mmCIF file of C-alpha atoms and ligand atoms in Angstrom:
data_model
loop_
_atom_site.group_PDB
_atom_site.id
_atom_site.type_symbol
_atom_site.label_atom_id
_atom_site.label_comp_id
_atom_site.label_asym_id
_atom_site.label_seq_id
_atom_site.Cartn_x
_atom_site.Cartn_y
_atom_site.Cartn_z
ATOM 1 C CA MET A 495 6.703 17.603 5.558
ATOM 2 C CA PHE A 496 3.947 17.127 2.938
ATOM 3 C CA LYS A 497 3.213 20.749 2.071
ATOM 4 C CA ASP A 498 2.625 21.028 -1.697
ATOM 5 C CA LYS A 499 3.260 17.298 -2.102
ATOM 6 C CA THR A 500 0.751 15.311 -4.137
ATOM 7 C CA VAL A 501 -0.967 12.579 -2.136
ATOM 8 C CA LEU A 502 -3.046 9.899 -3.853
ATOM 9 C CA ILE A 503 -5.402 8.268 -1.326
ATOM 10 C CA THR A 504 -7.528 5.239 -2.179
ATOM 11 C CA GLY A 505 -10.719 4.578 -0.250
ATOM 12 C CA ALA A 506 -11.023 8.238 0.715
ATOM 13 C CA SER A 507 -14.832 8.308 0.734
ATOM 14 C CA SER A 508 -15.149 7.142 4.357
ATOM 15 C CA GLY A 509 -13.429 5.900 7.488
ATOM 16 C CA ILE A 510 -9.645 5.919 7.796
ATOM 17 C CA GLY A 511 -9.118 7.116 4.203
ATOM 18 C CA ALA A 512 -11.312 10.193 4.674
ATOM 19 C CA GLU A 513 -9.534 11.032 7.930
ATOM 20 C CA LEU A 514 -6.134 10.612 6.272
ATOM 21 C CA ALA A 515 -7.306 13.021 3.556
ATOM 22 C CA ARG A 516 -8.218 15.577 6.246
ATOM 23 C CA ARG A 517 -4.854 15.045 7.970
ATOM 24 C CA PHE A 518 -2.790 15.472 4.789
ATOM 25 C CA ALA A 519 -4.907 18.526 3.851
ATOM 26 C CA ARG A 520 -4.063 20.144 7.191
ATOM 27 C CA GLY A 521 -0.410 19.571 6.289
ATOM 28 C CA GLY A 522 -0.908 21.539 3.054
ATOM 29 C CA ALA A 523 -0.802 18.587 0.644
ATOM 30 C CA LYS A 524 -2.453 18.423 -2.770
ATOM 31 C CA LEU A 525 -4.912 15.547 -2.794
ATOM 32 C CA ALA A 526 -6.204 13.017 -5.294
ATOM 33 C CA LEU A 527 -9.090 11.127 -3.714
ATOM 34 C CA VAL A 528 -10.202 7.756 -5.076
ATOM 35 C CA ALA A 529 -13.305 5.655 -4.303
ATOM 36 C CA ARG A 530 -16.539 4.482 -5.933
ATOM 37 C CA ARG A 531 -18.881 6.881 -4.090
ATOM 38 C CA GLY A 532 -18.277 10.182 -5.867
ATOM 39 C CA ASP A 533 -20.885 12.071 -3.825
ATOM 40 C CA ARG A 534 -18.965 11.369 -0.628
ATOM 41 C CA LEU A 535 -15.662 12.351 -2.235
ATOM 42 C CA ARG A 536 -17.188 15.644 -3.422
ATOM 43 C CA THR A 537 -18.529 16.432 0.067
ATOM 44 C CA LEU A 538 -15.099 15.718 1.532
ATOM 45 C CA ALA A 539 -13.353 17.806 -1.131
ATOM 46 C CA ASP A 540 -15.703 20.754 -0.420
ATOM 47 C CA GLU A 541 -14.858 20.512 3.259
ATOM 48 C CA ILE A 542 -11.123 20.293 2.620
ATOM 49 C CA VAL A 543 -10.782 23.217 0.171
ATOM 50 C CA PRO A 544 -10.440 26.028 2.753
ATOM 51 C CA THR A 545 -7.602 24.280 4.579
ATOM 52 C CA THR A 546 -5.587 23.971 1.373
ATOM 53 C CA ALA A 547 -6.403 27.492 0.253
ATOM 54 C CA ASP A 548 -2.791 28.576 0.680
ATOM 55 C CA THR A 549 -1.705 26.165 -2.054
ATOM 56 C CA GLY A 550 -4.682 27.088 -4.211
ATOM 57 C CA GLN A 551 -5.288 23.443 -5.060
ATOM 58 C CA THR A 552 -8.650 21.773 -4.798
ATOM 59 C CA PRO A 553 -8.598 18.006 -4.336
ATOM 60 C CA ARG A 554 -8.909 15.954 -7.492
ATOM 61 C CA ILE A 555 -11.792 13.493 -7.285
ATOM 62 C CA ILE A 556 -11.372 10.190 -9.079
ATOM 63 C CA VAL A 557 -14.452 8.001 -9.040
ATOM 64 C CA ALA A 558 -13.200 4.488 -9.654
ATOM 65 C CA ASP A 559 -13.767 0.882 -8.714
ATOM 66 C CA LEU A 560 -10.162 -0.225 -8.283
ATOM 67 C CA VAL A 561 -11.050 -3.829 -9.073
ATOM 68 C CA GLU A 562 -12.112 -2.905 -12.608
ATOM 69 C CA PRO A 563 -9.507 -3.280 -15.405
ATOM 70 C CA GLY A 564 -7.604 -0.048 -16.059
ATOM 71 C CA ALA A 565 -8.904 1.719 -12.916
ATOM 72 C CA CYS A 566 -5.535 1.901 -11.138
ATOM 73 C CA GLU A 567 -3.838 3.190 -14.293
ATOM 74 C CA ARG A 568 -6.563 5.863 -14.658
ATOM 75 C CA ALA A 569 -6.238 6.921 -11.011
ATOM 76 C CA VAL A 570 -2.501 7.511 -11.395
ATOM 77 C CA ALA A 571 -2.862 9.172 -14.816
ATOM 78 C CA GLU A 572 -5.557 11.576 -13.561
ATOM 79 C CA THR A 573 -3.445 12.474 -10.522
ATOM 80 C CA ARG A 574 -0.466 13.225 -12.781
ATOM 81 C CA ASP A 575 -2.687 15.262 -15.123
ATOM 82 C CA ALA A 576 -3.878 17.359 -12.187
ATOM 83 C CA PHE A 577 -0.662 17.770 -10.203
ATOM 84 C CA GLY A 578 2.280 16.488 -12.277
ATOM 85 C CA ARG A 579 3.395 13.582 -10.124
ATOM 86 C CA VAL A 580 2.512 11.322 -7.201
ATOM 87 C CA ASP A 581 4.703 12.042 -4.170
ATOM 88 C CA VAL A 582 2.735 10.012 -1.646
ATOM 89 C CA LEU A 583 0.635 6.904 -2.307
ATOM 90 C CA VAL A 584 -1.786 5.841 0.417
ATOM 91 C CA ASN A 585 -3.110 2.338 -0.300
ATOM 92 C CA ASN A 586 -6.060 2.380 2.069
ATOM 93 C CA ALA A 587 -9.040 1.021 0.076
ATOM 94 C CA GLY A 588 -9.990 -2.368 1.422
ATOM 95 C CA ILE A 589 -12.943 -4.492 2.380
ATOM 96 C CA GLY A 590 -13.465 -7.369 4.781
ATOM 97 C CA GLU A 591 -15.560 -10.480 4.993
ATOM 98 C CA TYR A 592 -16.906 -12.364 7.995
ATOM 99 C CA GLY A 593 -18.244 -15.931 8.107
ATOM 100 C CA THR A 594 -17.093 -19.489 7.558
ATOM 101 C CA PHE A 595 -14.959 -19.748 4.435
ATOM 102 C CA ALA A 596 -17.005 -22.625 2.937
ATOM 103 C CA GLU A 597 -20.188 -20.549 3.097
ATOM 104 C CA LYS A 598 -18.823 -17.320 1.665
ATOM 105 C CA ASP A 599 -19.549 -16.337 -1.905
ATOM 106 C CA LEU A 600 -16.371 -17.101 -3.897
ATOM 107 C CA PRO A 601 -16.655 -14.239 -6.452
ATOM 108 C CA ALA A 602 -17.052 -11.747 -3.564
ATOM 109 C CA THR A 603 -14.036 -13.254 -1.809
ATOM 110 C CA GLU A 604 -12.004 -12.957 -5.003
ATOM 111 C CA ARG A 605 -13.026 -9.312 -5.432
ATOM 112 C CA MET A 606 -11.793 -8.653 -1.903
ATOM 113 C CA MET A 607 -8.471 -10.282 -2.790
ATOM 114 C CA GLN A 608 -8.213 -8.171 -5.940
ATOM 115 C CA LEU A 609 -8.879 -4.936 -4.048
ATOM 116 C CA ASN A 610 -6.855 -5.635 -0.904
ATOM 117 C CA MET A 611 -3.845 -7.115 -2.712
ATOM 118 C CA SER A 612 -3.780 -6.737 -6.514
ATOM 119 C CA ALA A 613 -4.882 -3.086 -6.688
ATOM 120 C CA LEU A 614 -2.383 -2.180 -3.958
ATOM 121 C CA VAL A 615 0.460 -3.924 -5.811
ATOM 122 C CA ARG A 616 -0.584 -2.421 -9.150
ATOM 123 C CA LEU A 617 -0.777 1.148 -7.822
ATOM 124 C CA THR A 618 2.566 0.746 -6.093
ATOM 125 C CA HIS A 619 4.159 -0.558 -9.279
ATOM 126 C CA LEU A 620 2.742 2.365 -11.241
ATOM 127 C CA VAL A 621 4.152 5.101 -8.979
ATOM 128 C CA LEU A 622 7.410 3.544 -7.751
ATOM 129 C CA PRO A 623 9.663 4.116 -10.809
ATOM 130 C CA GLU A 624 9.029 7.873 -10.642
ATOM 131 C CA MET A 625 9.726 7.903 -6.897
ATOM 132 C CA LEU A 626 12.967 5.954 -7.369
ATOM 133 C CA SER A 627 14.228 8.092 -10.222
ATOM 134 C CA GLY A 628 13.512 11.241 -8.196
ATOM 135 C CA ARG A 629 14.952 9.590 -5.039
ATOM 136 C CA ARG A 630 11.870 10.780 -3.138
ATOM 137 C CA GLY A 631 8.523 9.228 -2.284
ATOM 138 C CA TRP A 632 6.281 7.853 0.427
ATOM 139 C CA ILE A 633 4.049 4.770 0.358
ATOM 140 C CA MET A 634 1.593 4.072 3.157
ATOM 141 C CA ASN A 635 -0.102 0.682 3.073
ATOM 142 C CA ILE A 636 -3.034 0.063 5.386
ATOM 143 C CA ALA A 637 -2.898 -3.562 6.528
ATOM 144 C CA SER A 638 -4.445 -4.656 9.846
ATOM 145 C CA ALA A 639 -3.606 -6.228 13.182
ATOM 146 C CA ALA A 640 -5.119 -9.289 11.469
ATOM 147 C CA ALA A 641 -1.907 -9.446 9.406
ATOM 148 C CA PHE A 642 0.042 -11.004 12.282
ATOM 149 C CA GLN A 643 -2.051 -14.074 13.018
ATOM 150 C CA PRO A 644 -4.542 -16.617 11.654
ATOM 151 C CA THR A 645 -8.055 -15.124 11.677
ATOM 152 C CA PRO A 646 -10.700 -17.910 11.620
ATOM 153 C CA TYR A 647 -14.074 -16.761 10.174
ATOM 154 C CA MET A 648 -12.266 -13.987 8.339
ATOM 155 C CA GLY A 649 -9.412 -16.126 7.064
ATOM 156 C CA VAL A 650 -9.038 -14.754 3.545
ATOM 157 C CA TYR A 651 -9.288 -11.159 4.802
ATOM 158 C CA GLY A 652 -6.531 -11.808 7.353
ATOM 159 C CA ALA A 653 -4.439 -13.484 4.652
ATOM 160 C CA THR A 654 -4.793 -10.451 2.363
ATOM 161 C CA LYS A 655 -3.513 -8.261 5.185
ATOM 162 C CA ALA A 656 -0.632 -10.674 5.927
ATOM 163 C CA PHE A 657 0.222 -10.301 2.237
ATOM 164 C CA VAL A 658 0.179 -6.493 2.546
ATOM 165 C CA LEU A 659 2.460 -6.632 5.584
ATOM 166 C CA SER A 660 4.928 -9.063 3.999
ATOM 167 C CA PHE A 661 5.011 -7.168 0.706
ATOM 168 C CA SER A 662 5.443 -3.833 2.494
ATOM 169 C CA MET A 663 8.372 -5.058 4.573
ATOM 170 C CA SER A 664 10.123 -6.517 1.535
ATOM 171 C CA LEU A 665 9.564 -3.326 -0.414
ATOM 172 C CA TRP A 666 10.786 -1.246 2.542
ATOM 173 C CA GLU A 667 14.122 -3.074 2.451
ATOM 174 C CA GLU A 668 14.387 -2.782 -1.336
ATOM 175 C CA VAL A 669 13.793 0.971 -1.525
ATOM 176 C CA ARG A 670 14.790 2.481 1.818
ATOM 177 C CA ARG A 671 18.261 3.480 0.604
ATOM 178 C CA ALA A 672 16.760 5.027 -2.531
ATOM 179 C CA GLY A 673 14.856 7.794 -0.756
ATOM 180 C CA VAL A 674 11.467 6.051 -0.714
ATOM 181 C CA VAL A 675 9.663 5.555 2.596
ATOM 182 C CA VAL A 676 7.347 2.565 3.076
ATOM 183 C CA THR A 677 5.089 2.445 6.134
ATOM 184 C CA CYS A 678 2.673 -0.406 6.800
ATOM 185 C CA VAL A 679 -0.080 0.532 9.261
ATOM 186 C CA CYS A 680 -1.708 -2.323 11.202
ATOM 187 C CA PRO A 681 -4.714 -1.072 13.157
ATOM 188 C CA GLY A 682 -6.966 -3.150 15.400
ATOM 189 C CA PRO A 683 -10.717 -2.468 15.226
ATOM 190 C CA VAL A 684 -11.572 1.075 14.091
ATOM 191 C CA ARG A 685 -15.089 2.582 14.188
ATOM 192 C CA THR A 686 -15.847 2.930 10.452
ATOM 193 C CA GLY A 687 -18.231 1.634 7.787
ATOM 194 C CA PHE A 688 -16.025 -1.472 7.559
ATOM 195 C CA PHE A 689 -18.308 -3.366 9.957
ATOM 196 C CA ASP A 690 -21.532 -2.433 8.120
ATOM 197 C CA ARG A 691 -21.036 -5.017 5.372
ATOM 198 C CA GLY A 692 -19.373 -8.269 4.371
ATOM 199 C CA GLY A 693 -21.104 -10.289 7.113
ATOM 200 C CA TYR A 694 -19.836 -8.176 10.040
ATOM 201 C CA GLU A 695 -23.234 -6.516 10.504
ATOM 202 C CA ALA A 696 -24.317 -8.860 13.303
ATOM 203 C CA ARG A 697 -21.024 -8.695 15.236
ATOM 204 C CA HIS A 698 -21.416 -5.414 17.103
ATOM 205 C CA ASP A 699 -19.068 -6.730 19.790
ATOM 206 C CA PHE A 700 -16.143 -6.401 17.339
ATOM 207 C CA THR A 701 -16.290 -2.641 17.738
ATOM 208 C CA ARG A 702 -16.456 -2.688 21.537
ATOM 209 C CA PHE A 703 -12.759 -1.824 21.824
ATOM 210 C CA ALA A 704 -12.627 0.069 18.541
ATOM 211 C CA VAL A 705 -10.757 3.353 18.274
ATOM 212 C CA GLU A 706 -11.775 6.380 16.198
ATOM 213 C CA ALA A 707 -10.639 6.760 12.602
ATOM 214 C CA ASP A 708 -9.253 10.294 13.067
ATOM 215 C CA TRP A 709 -7.027 9.026 15.902
ATOM 216 C CA VAL A 710 -5.677 6.227 13.699
ATOM 217 C CA ALA A 711 -5.148 8.591 10.764
ATOM 218 C CA ASP A 712 -3.233 11.084 12.888
ATOM 219 C CA ARG A 713 -0.930 8.373 14.250
ATOM 220 C CA ALA A 714 -0.468 6.765 10.835
ATOM 221 C CA TYR A 715 0.502 10.161 9.410
ATOM 222 C CA ARG A 716 3.096 10.633 12.132
ATOM 223 C CA ALA A 717 4.440 7.098 11.581
ATOM 224 C CA LEU A 718 4.989 7.961 7.909
ATOM 225 C CA VAL A 719 6.785 11.169 8.838
ATOM 226 C CA ARG A 720 9.000 9.149 11.192
ATOM 227 C CA LYS A 721 9.654 6.547 8.466
ATOM 228 C CA LYS A 722 8.390 3.656 10.608
ATOM 229 C CA PRO A 723 8.273 0.469 8.507
ATOM 230 C CA VAL A 724 5.505 -1.150 10.589
ATOM 231 C CA PHE A 725 3.132 0.694 12.856
ATOM 232 C CA ILE A 726 0.429 -0.678 15.182
ATOM 233 C CA PRO A 727 -1.497 2.364 16.451
ATOM 234 C CA ASP A 728 -3.020 1.037 19.679
ATOM 235 C CA ARG A 729 -1.395 -0.439 22.786
ATOM 236 C CA LEU A 730 -3.677 -3.469 23.104
ATOM 237 C CA ASN A 731 -2.739 -4.784 19.667
ATOM 238 C CA ARG A 732 0.940 -3.945 20.218
ATOM 239 C CA LEU A 733 0.812 -6.080 23.374
ATOM 240 C CA SER A 734 -1.070 -8.850 21.572
ATOM 241 C CA ARG A 735 1.545 -8.836 18.789
ATOM 242 C CA PHE A 736 4.316 -9.105 21.392
ATOM 243 C CA LEU A 737 2.680 -12.006 23.264
ATOM 244 C CA GLN A 738 1.967 -13.950 20.054
ATOM 245 C CA ARG A 739 5.714 -14.499 19.657
ATOM 246 C CA PHE A 740 5.684 -16.840 22.649
ATOM 247 C CA ILE A 741 2.580 -18.862 21.724
ATOM 248 C CA PRO A 742 2.565 -21.696 19.130
ATOM 249 C CA LEU A 743 0.678 -20.776 15.953
ATOM 250 C CA LYS A 744 -1.778 -23.633 16.518
ATOM 251 C CA ALA A 745 -2.729 -22.191 19.910
ATOM 252 C CA VAL A 746 -3.041 -18.681 18.441
ATOM 253 C CA ALA A 747 -5.412 -20.035 15.757
ATOM 254 C CA LYS A 748 -7.541 -21.799 18.391
ATOM 255 C CA LEU A 749 -7.667 -18.727 20.609
ATOM 256 C CA ALA A 750 -8.512 -16.469 17.658
ATOM 257 C CA GLY A 751 -11.257 -18.932 16.666
ATOM 258 C CA LYS A 752 -12.806 -18.597 20.123
ATOM 259 C CA VAL A 753 -12.697 -14.786 20.018
ATOM 260 C CA LEU A 754 -13.853 -14.377 16.417
ATOM 261 C CA GLY A 755 -16.259 -17.340 16.156
HETATM 262 N N1 NAP B 881 -12.187 -0.586 10.474
HETATM 263 C C1 NAP B 881 -11.332 -1.450 10.984
HETATM 264 O O1 NAP B 881 -11.563 -2.007 12.072
HETATM 265 C C2 NAP B 881 -10.036 -1.743 10.280
HETATM 266 C C3 NAP B 881 -9.019 -2.371 11.011
HETATM 267 C C4 NAP B 881 -7.817 -2.661 10.390
HETATM 268 C C5 NAP B 881 -7.624 -2.316 9.069
HETATM 269 N N2 NAP B 881 -8.632 -1.710 8.357
HETATM 270 C C6 NAP B 881 -8.390 -1.376 6.958
HETATM 271 O O2 NAP B 881 -8.529 0.011 6.794
HETATM 272 C C7 NAP B 881 -8.820 0.301 5.445
HETATM 273 C C8 NAP B 881 -9.946 1.314 5.379
HETATM 274 O O3 NAP B 881 -11.124 0.736 5.918
HETATM 275 P P1 NAP B 881 -12.141 1.522 6.865
HETATM 276 O O4 NAP B 881 -12.131 0.861 8.163
HETATM 277 O O5 NAP B 881 -11.880 2.968 6.797
HETATM 278 O O6 NAP B 881 -13.537 1.116 6.188
HETATM 279 P P2 NAP B 881 -14.536 1.935 5.245
HETATM 280 O O7 NAP B 881 -15.034 3.133 5.965
HETATM 281 O O8 NAP B 881 -15.518 0.916 4.779
HETATM 282 O O9 NAP B 881 -13.616 2.424 4.042
HETATM 283 C C9 NAP B 881 -13.261 1.602 2.961
HETATM 284 C C10 NAP B 881 -12.915 2.479 1.795
HETATM 285 O O10 NAP B 881 -12.534 1.662 0.681
HETATM 286 C C11 NAP B 881 -13.262 2.081 -0.462
HETATM 287 N N3 NAP B 881 -13.496 0.983 -1.393
HETATM 288 C C12 NAP B 881 -14.142 -0.182 -1.154
HETATM 289 N N4 NAP B 881 -14.189 -0.922 -2.252
HETATM 290 C C13 NAP B 881 -13.570 -0.199 -3.246
HETATM 291 C C14 NAP B 881 -13.311 -0.423 -4.613
HETATM 292 N N5 NAP B 881 -13.692 -1.566 -5.213
HETATM 293 N N6 NAP B 881 -12.666 0.529 -5.323
HETATM 294 C C15 NAP B 881 -12.289 1.679 -4.719
HETATM 295 N N7 NAP B 881 -12.486 1.952 -3.410
HETATM 296 C C16 NAP B 881 -13.132 1.010 -2.691
HETATM 297 C C17 NAP B 881 -14.582 2.607 0.102
HETATM 298 O O11 NAP B 881 -15.165 3.549 -0.781
HETATM 299 P P3 NAP B 881 -16.390 3.275 -1.774
HETATM 300 O O12 NAP B 881 -17.322 2.307 -1.087
HETATM 301 O O13 NAP B 881 -16.969 4.631 -1.983
HETATM 302 O O14 NAP B 881 -15.763 2.712 -3.008
HETATM 303 C C18 NAP B 881 -14.106 3.319 1.352
HETATM 304 O O15 NAP B 881 -13.677 4.616 1.049
HETATM 305 C C19 NAP B 881 -9.146 -1.051 4.774
HETATM 306 O O16 NAP B 881 -8.034 -1.469 4.013
HETATM 307 C C20 NAP B 881 -9.367 -1.974 5.966
HETATM 308 O O17 NAP B 881 -9.060 -3.305 5.653
HETATM 309 C C21 NAP B 881 -9.830 -1.405 8.957
#
């Protein structure tokens, strides 16, 4: 499906993004990998090269902080310089934050909002016209199971992911007849570097039921191929999403507060 297609992946230096890069590489895609840690991107690119040898394309590394002005524009421009166009955009870069809202550092919270929401919207807006005019394109947005419910002690993070889900579904309806696929992936806890920062460090119990990043990436890839608008990889969170429909929002917030507090 993605052989010789150009895939721009944000947050490819670790976790789900790195595993998605490996998955698309196995499918023969040409990759543009974006993150701040260039050393990690280079190590990943070196590992990926042999699997894309048949296309003769080495991944393009773009070291960028997507919150900085002009970074999204540069990421898209460098991808086009290297490969001509962006066929697939994977908006994966994201960070979280744990703790009571009143005690969190506001500038850090606002940076999270800029990365999780504004950069995703900006990148999408930059690549969409080309996809629409060519009547072909794929956009994968990584939200979270947190998108479906209030998330006390990580309220702004959950709200950014609710934004990603809502935006993705609206976009899906706008572009689905124009040959552009939009898939919003909503994983539960995944064992990645996500929990090593932002206040999550002390909550090792959050990863007790976590799944592996390569498993999530493989399923997310297949969901994109199948043109699924929303995809929750694991059964537990699919069940939780189903049950939430029958519980008042106030009760969901209280229950989530007990689990996350
Ligand atoms: N892990 C989970 O339990 C979980 C569950 C649901 C959803 N998610 C979502 O999955 C996505 C990937 O997270 P992960 O779990 O794989 O965590 P991760 O291993 O920490 O990966 C986050 C990625 O985002 C990049 N990033 C962070 N800030 C950036 C910035 N300012 N500019 C550019 N890139 C930046 C990081 O690279 P650099 O640090 O090198 O810049 C890294 O590659 C996120 O959107 C997260 O919200 C995670």
